[in-house]
Amino acid sequence: MASPGFRLPETQLEVYHLLHCNTFFSGMEADMSAPLFRDDVLFYQRVLSVSGFYGGALDGRWTAAVEAADEAFAAEFSSIATELGAFDSRSEGNIRTLVPQTQRAARGFLARAKQLTGFDVKIISGTRTYAEQELLYRKGRGSPGPIVTNAKGGQSNHNFAIAWDVGIFKNGRYLTGDTASEAKTYKKLAELARDGDLEWGGDWTSFRDMPHYQLRLGLTLGQVKGLFESGKPYTDHNLEAFELAAPPRPVRATKAKKAKTKKAKAKKAKKTKAKKTKSKKTKVRKAKAKKTRRAAPKRRAKRG
């Protein structure tokens, strides 16, 4: 039986948000005591590492050290909530999946949203594992449903615990942002509630994502992914160390290959041009010879 206030989702996009956030329906309470990502321990080890609570091996094993880090991570979550204020259970369930720095940004955003807009705003999606991201990517690409993302696993900032999606609700109805009126509401929310530390998906041109916000780190997606997978907090110092330790980037080989290809094309073009020039000269020479042969009888006739 459905819980009080439960209703069926009305659009494909809402189905996506409801099925893939950590707390499925706003009428359900999140279990704040359950460990996060128990089905992907390696992923959680990385989250704990970039958060500064775990320094052990990234081996996918749930050990006493991971348990202790999990408890410290949960304690920090509670501390930040006490300091900056707590929100609805659905938002809390998703905020707890973010690294502490992003948790603070998300709480600040929600506070400004409620104070300045008067909208009923909830965070409906937080961190996703690579496997969860792959499932989303397959939608509309072999799996039923519309395309909802262009990012594969490891290609979304949701995979690095620094991004969240919001939902605006009006009289209990979820606004998808699909209509011009609803898109305007999401734009107004962004204008009033975000600050300089946040990037908004509505500013993107290739795949506008009105509900999406992420922490502005000043790093490329590849840099964030590299730090996350090596378990290093997102700092300039760790980035420099990571880049020094990293093997030469394949892009260098790509540049060399491109240069080689360009040179080969230029050589081929030159050869083709020379061939055409030679062919043209040959045609001109043959045409002259033909003209000369035609004129020869006339000259002999005049001499006679």
C-alpha angles and dihedrals in degrees: 000000000000120000120246111288093019117145135166118262113259104207139036090246091054090049087056093051094044096047098044106042118094094245106047106203132019090233091062125082119233118238100235093181097059115099114250125248096000089161091059108036095168090057091050091048087058092049090050091046097051087046090057098243101104131048102166132106119306094227106127094249122131102227136164088265091055089047091053091047090050090053091048091048091051091048091052090050090054092045093053091047090053091048100044103024136264127256139193118323094250093055091044091053090057098038090058090063092062128087112261094256090055092043088060092048092049093050091048090051094050092047092052091044093055094041099044106029107031088219122140097243126178133176102239101175134030132158121003128193120235089255092053090049091052090054090054092047091054092058107109089009100081098320122086119268138045126305107271102171142020092206123098122203109303093019100087129075086226084073092061100051094248102101140066140179123225131208125208114210126198116192087340094308119122114235108218097191090234095122125064091245094051092044088054089054092053090047091052089050091053093048093052105033110036124081137196093283093064137074119207123215090216089073092061118104105197098050113005111209108188097185095047127106130168139179114266104232100161089236131116120249089251092053092049091048092049093052092044095051091047091048095241121144114248099262133130090241093055091044092055091048091047093050092048091052095044120099119248110293118253088232089079091058088046091054091050090048091049091050091050091049091048091051092049091050091050090050091049091048090051091049091048091049091050090049092051091048091050091047091050092050090049091052091049091049092049092048090052092048091049091050090049092052091051092050095049099080091051091054091050090048092054091050091053 
